[in-house]
Tab-separated table of C-alpha atoms in Angstrom:
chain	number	residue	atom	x	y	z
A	11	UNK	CA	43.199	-13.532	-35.410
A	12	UNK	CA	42.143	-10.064	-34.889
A	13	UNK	CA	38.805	-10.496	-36.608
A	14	UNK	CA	38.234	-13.119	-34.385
A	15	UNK	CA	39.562	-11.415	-30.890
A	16	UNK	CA	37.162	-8.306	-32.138
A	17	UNK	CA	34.016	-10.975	-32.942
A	18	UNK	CA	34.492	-12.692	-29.314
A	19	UNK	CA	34.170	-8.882	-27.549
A	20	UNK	CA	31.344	-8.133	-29.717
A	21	UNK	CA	29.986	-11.163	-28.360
A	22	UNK	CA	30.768	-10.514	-24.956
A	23	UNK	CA	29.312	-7.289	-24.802
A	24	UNK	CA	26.266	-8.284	-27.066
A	25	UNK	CA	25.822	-11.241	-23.966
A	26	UNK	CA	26.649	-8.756	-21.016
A	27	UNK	CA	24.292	-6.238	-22.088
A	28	UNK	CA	21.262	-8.216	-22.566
A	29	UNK	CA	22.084	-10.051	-18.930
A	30	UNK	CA	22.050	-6.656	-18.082
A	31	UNK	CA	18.516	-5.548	-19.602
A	32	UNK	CA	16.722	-8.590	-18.381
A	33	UNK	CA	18.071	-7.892	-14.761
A	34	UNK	CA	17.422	-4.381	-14.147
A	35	UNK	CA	15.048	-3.145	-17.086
A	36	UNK	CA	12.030	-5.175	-16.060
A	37	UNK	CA	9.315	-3.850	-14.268
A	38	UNK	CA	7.019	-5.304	-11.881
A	39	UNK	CA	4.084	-6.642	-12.281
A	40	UNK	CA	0.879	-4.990	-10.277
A	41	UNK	CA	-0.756	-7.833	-8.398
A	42	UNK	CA	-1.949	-8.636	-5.005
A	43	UNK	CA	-0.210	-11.241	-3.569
A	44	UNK	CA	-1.884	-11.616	-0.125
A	45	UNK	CA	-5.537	-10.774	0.731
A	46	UNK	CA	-6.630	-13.273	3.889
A	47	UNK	CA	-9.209	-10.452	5.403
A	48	UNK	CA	-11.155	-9.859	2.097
A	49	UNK	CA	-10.653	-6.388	1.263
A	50	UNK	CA	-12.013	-4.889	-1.365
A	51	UNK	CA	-10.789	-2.286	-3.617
A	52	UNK	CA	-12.451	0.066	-6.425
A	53	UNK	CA	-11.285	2.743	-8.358
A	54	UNK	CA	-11.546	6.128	-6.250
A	55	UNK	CA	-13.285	7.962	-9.227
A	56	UNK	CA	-16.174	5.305	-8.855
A	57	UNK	CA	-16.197	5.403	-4.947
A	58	UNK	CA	-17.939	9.173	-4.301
A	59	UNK	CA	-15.338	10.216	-2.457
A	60	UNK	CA	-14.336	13.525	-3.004
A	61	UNK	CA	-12.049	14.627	-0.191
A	62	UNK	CA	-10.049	12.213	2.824
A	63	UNK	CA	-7.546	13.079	4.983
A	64	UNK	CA	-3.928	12.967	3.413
A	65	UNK	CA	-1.215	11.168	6.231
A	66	UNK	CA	1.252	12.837	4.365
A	67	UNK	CA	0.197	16.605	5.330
A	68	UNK	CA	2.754	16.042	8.654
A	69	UNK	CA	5.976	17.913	7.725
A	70	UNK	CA	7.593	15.763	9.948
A	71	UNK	CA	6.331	12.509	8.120
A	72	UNK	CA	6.928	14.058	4.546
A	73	UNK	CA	10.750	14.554	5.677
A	74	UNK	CA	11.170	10.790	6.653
A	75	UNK	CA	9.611	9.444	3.714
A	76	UNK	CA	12.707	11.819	1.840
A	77	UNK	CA	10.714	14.523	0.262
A	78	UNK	CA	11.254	17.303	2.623
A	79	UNK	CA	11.540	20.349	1.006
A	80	UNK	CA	14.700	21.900	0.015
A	81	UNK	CA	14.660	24.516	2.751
A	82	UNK	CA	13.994	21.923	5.127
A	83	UNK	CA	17.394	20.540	4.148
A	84	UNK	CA	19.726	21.744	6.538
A	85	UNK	CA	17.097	22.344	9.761
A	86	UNK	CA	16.701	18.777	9.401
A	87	UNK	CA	19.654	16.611	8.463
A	88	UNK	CA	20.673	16.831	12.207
A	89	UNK	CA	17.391	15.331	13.410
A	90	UNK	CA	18.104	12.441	11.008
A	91	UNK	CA	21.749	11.336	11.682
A	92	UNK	CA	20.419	11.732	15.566
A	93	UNK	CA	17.415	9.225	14.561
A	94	UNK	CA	20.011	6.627	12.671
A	95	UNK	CA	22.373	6.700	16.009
A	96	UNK	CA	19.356	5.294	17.567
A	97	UNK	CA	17.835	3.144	15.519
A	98	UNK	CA	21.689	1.526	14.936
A	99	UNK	CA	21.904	1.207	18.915
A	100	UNK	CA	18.530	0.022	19.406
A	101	UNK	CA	19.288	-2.420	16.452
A	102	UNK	CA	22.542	-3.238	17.752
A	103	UNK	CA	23.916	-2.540	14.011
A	104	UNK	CA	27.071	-0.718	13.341
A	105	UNK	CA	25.697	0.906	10.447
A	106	UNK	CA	23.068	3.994	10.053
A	107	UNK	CA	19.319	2.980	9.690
A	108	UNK	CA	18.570	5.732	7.708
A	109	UNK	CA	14.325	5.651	7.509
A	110	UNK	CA	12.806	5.483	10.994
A	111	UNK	CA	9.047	6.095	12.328
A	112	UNK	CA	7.757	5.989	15.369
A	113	UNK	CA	3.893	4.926	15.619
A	114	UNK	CA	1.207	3.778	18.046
A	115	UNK	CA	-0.618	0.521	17.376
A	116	UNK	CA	-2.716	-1.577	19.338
A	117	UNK	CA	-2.094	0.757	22.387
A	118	UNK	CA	1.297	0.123	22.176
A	119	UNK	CA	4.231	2.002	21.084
A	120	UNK	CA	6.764	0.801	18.175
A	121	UNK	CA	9.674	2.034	15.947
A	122	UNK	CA	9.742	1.365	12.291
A	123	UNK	CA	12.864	0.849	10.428
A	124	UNK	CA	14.105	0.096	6.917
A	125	UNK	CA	16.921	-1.818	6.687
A	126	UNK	CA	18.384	-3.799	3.627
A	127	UNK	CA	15.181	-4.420	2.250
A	128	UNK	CA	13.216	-5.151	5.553
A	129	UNK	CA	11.224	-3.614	8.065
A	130	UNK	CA	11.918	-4.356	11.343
A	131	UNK	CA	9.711	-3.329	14.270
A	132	UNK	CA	10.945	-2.901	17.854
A	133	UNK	CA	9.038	-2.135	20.702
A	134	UNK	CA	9.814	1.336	22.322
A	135	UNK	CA	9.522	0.456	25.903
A	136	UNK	CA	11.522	-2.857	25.939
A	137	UNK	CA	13.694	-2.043	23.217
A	138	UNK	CA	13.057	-5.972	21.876
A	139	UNK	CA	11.949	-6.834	18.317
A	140	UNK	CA	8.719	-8.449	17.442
A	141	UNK	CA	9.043	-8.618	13.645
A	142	UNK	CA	10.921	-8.515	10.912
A	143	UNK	CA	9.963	-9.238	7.305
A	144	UNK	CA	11.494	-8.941	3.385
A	145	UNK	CA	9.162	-5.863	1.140
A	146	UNK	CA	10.470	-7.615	-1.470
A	147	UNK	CA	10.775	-4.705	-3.642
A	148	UNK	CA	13.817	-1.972	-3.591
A	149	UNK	CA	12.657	1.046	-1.747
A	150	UNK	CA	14.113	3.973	-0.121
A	151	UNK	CA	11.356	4.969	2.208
A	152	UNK	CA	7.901	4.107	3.431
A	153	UNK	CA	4.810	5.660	5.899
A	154	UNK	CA	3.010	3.756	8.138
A	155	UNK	CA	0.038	4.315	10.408
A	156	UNK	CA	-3.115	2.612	12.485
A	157	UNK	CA	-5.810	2.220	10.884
A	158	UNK	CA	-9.118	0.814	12.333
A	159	UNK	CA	-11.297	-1.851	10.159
A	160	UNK	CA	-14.735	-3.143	11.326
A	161	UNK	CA	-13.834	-1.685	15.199
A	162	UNK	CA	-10.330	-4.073	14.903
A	163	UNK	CA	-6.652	-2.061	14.720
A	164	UNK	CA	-4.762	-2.786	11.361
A	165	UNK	CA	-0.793	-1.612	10.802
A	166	UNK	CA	-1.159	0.187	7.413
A	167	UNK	CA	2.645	0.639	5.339
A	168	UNK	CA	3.311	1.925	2.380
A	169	UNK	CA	6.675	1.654	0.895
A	170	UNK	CA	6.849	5.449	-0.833
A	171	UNK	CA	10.188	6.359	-2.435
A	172	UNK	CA	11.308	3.208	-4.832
A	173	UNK	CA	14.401	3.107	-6.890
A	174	UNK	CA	13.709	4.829	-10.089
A	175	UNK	CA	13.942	1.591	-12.300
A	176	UNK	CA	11.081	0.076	-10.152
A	177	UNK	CA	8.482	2.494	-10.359
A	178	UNK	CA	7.084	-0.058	-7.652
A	179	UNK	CA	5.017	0.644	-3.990
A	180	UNK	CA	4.290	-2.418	-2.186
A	181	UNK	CA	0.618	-1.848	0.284
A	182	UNK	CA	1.083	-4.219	2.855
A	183	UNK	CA	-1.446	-4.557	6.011
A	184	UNK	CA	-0.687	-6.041	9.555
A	185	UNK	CA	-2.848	-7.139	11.868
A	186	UNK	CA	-2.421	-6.969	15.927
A	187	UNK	CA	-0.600	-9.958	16.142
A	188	UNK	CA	2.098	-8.454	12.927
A	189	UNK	CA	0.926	-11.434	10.692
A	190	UNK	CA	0.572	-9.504	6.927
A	191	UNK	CA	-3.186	-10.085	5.688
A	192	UNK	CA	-2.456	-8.128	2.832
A	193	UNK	CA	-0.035	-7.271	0.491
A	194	UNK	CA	-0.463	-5.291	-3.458
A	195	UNK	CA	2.218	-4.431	-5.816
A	196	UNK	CA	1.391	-0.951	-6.905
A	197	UNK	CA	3.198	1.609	-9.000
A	198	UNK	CA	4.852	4.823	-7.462
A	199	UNK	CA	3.144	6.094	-4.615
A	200	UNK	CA	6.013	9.150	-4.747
A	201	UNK	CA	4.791	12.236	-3.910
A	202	UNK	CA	6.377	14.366	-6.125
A	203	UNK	CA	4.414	12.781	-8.789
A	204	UNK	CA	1.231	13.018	-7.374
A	205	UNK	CA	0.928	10.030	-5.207
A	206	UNK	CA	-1.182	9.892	-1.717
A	207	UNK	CA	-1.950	7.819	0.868
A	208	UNK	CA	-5.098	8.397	3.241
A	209	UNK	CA	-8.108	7.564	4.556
A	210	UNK	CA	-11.839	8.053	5.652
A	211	UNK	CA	-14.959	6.823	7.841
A	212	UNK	CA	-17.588	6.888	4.841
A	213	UNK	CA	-21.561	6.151	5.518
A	214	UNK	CA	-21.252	3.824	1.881
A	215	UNK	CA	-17.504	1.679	2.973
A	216	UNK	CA	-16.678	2.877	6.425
A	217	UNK	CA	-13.437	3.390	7.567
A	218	UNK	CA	-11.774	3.114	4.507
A	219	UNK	CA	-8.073	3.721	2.954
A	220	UNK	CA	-6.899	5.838	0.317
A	221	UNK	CA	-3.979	5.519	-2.100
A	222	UNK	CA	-3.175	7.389	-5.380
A	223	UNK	CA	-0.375	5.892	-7.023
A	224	UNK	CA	1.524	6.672	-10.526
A	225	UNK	CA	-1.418	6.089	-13.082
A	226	UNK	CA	0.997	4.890	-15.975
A	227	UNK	CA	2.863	1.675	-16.602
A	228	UNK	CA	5.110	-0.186	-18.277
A	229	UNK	CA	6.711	-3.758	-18.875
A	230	UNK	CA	10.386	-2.783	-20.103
A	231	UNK	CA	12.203	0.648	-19.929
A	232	UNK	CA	12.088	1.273	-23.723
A	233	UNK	CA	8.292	0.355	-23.992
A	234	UNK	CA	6.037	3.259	-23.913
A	235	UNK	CA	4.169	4.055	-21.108
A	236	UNK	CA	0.951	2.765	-20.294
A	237	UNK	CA	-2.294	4.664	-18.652
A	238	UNK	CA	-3.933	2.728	-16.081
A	239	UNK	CA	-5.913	3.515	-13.093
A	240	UNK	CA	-3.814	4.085	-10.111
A	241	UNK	CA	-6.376	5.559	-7.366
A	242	UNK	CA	-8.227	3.548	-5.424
A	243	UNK	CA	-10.095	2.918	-2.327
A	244	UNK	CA	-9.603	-0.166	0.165
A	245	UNK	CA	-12.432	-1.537	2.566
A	246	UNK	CA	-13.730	-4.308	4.473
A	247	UNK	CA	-17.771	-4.997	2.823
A	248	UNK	CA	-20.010	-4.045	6.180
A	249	UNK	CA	-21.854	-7.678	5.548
A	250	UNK	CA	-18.403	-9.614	5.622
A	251	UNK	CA	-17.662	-11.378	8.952
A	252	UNK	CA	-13.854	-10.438	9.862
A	253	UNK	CA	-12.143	-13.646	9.794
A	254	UNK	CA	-9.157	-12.413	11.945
C-alpha cells in the first residue's frame, strides 16, 4: 500500500511538472502577425545606416520604461506613485497603473498606460478613452512615440521590459484613427542587454525606424541559445502607394 501511495505522488509530480514546463517554459515564436501598410524590414547591418537617433537617450523615458539608474532610485520613485494616482483617477481604477507616458500624436495630446496586459489610451484634454487593446505578450513596460511615414503620422510602441521567461517585445504600429497596421513578435528589446529603438529620415528608405533587439533565441528554457539577427530597419518602399 505504501509502494503504491509513493508510485501515485511520483506520478503526480511527474504530471504537475511537465503541465508546468509546457506552460511557462515555452518561448515565443518571432513572427509578424499584422502588416496591412506594407512595411518592409531588412537587417540594419545591410541597410548603410550607421548612426539614428536613439528615443531612449530621454532620462525621463529610460525611467518609465524601468531602467532608471540606481541613483535615480529615490529622486524618482515619488514622481511615479504621483503618475499612478493619476493614471488610477483618470482610469477610474482603484488600483496603481504603474507604466504611464504622455505623447503627442496627430496634433493631439494622449496618455499611455499599461494595465493587465493592455494599453489603454486616454485623451489628455477630455480625460475620455479612445482605445484599448490586449499586447498579448507579458510585459512590464513599453515606449511609444510619433513617427511620420510617407508625410502620414504613425503611433510607434514598443513593449520593452518582458517577463524574464518571455524574452519577448511585441512592435506594434497605429495609425491616426488607433487601428494597429502592424504588429511583430520580437525578442528582448531590454536595454540593459543592448536593445534600441530609433529612427531616421534616410535619402535610400526615408523616414525610417530602428530597433535592436536580443540577437539570440530559443524554443524551450533548457535548449541552448540560438544566434539570430535581431537589428533591423522598418520602412514604407518610396514607390508603394499608402493604402491607409
Amino acid at each position: 500500500m505504501k509502494n503504491t501511495i509513493l508510485l501515485l505522488a511520483g506520478i503526480l509530480i511527474f504530471c504537475t511538472s511537465c503541465k508546468y514546463l509546457n506552460k511557462t517554459c515555452s518561448y515565443s515564436d518571432l513572427e509578424i502577425e499584422t502588416n496591412t501598410i506594407g512595411l518592409l524590414k531588412i537587417p540594419l547591418s545591410e541597410s548603410g545606416i550607421k548612426s539614428y537617433n536613439s528615443w531612449l537617450n530621454d532620462q525621463h523615458a529610460r525611467w518609465q520604461l524601468g531602467c532608471g539608474l540606481d541613483e535615480e532610485y529615490d529622486e524618482e520613485m515619488k514622481w511615479r506613485e504621483d503618475n499612478s494616482r493619476q493614471a488610477s483617477i483618470i482610469l477610474a481604477e482603484k488600483s496603481y497603473v504603474y507604466v504611464y507616458q504622455e505623447i503627442k500624436f496627430a496634433d493631439k495630446n494622449y496618455y499611455l498606460y499599461l494595465k493587465d496586459g493592455y494599453i489603454i489610451i486616454v485623451n489628455k484634454e477630455s480625460k475620455k478613452r479612445v482605445e484599448k487593446f490586449s499586447i498579448g505578450k507579458r510585459t512590464y513596460g513599453f515606449f511609444a512615440k510619433e513617427v511620420m511615414l510617407k508625410d502620414k503620422p504613425y503611433l510607434v510602441i514598443i513593449t520593452y521590459y518582458p517577463s524574464w521567461r518571455t524574452n519577448t517585445s511585441v512592435l506594434i504600429i497605429l495609425d491616426s484613427d488607433f487601428s494597429i497596421v502592424y504588429k511583430e513578435i520580437l525578442t528582448s528589446v531590454k536595454y540593459s542587454y543592448g536593445g534600441d529603438i530609433g529612427s531616421i529620415n534616410s535619402d535610400k528608405f526615408g523616414n525610417c525606424i530602428i530597433v535592436k533587439s536580443n540577437n539570440e533565441w530559443r524554443r524551450w528554457e533548457w535548449n541552448e541559445w540560438q544566434k539570430i539577427n535581431g537589428d533591423w530597419v522598418y520602412y514604407l518602399p518610396k514607390n508603394q502607394e499608402n493604402s491607409q
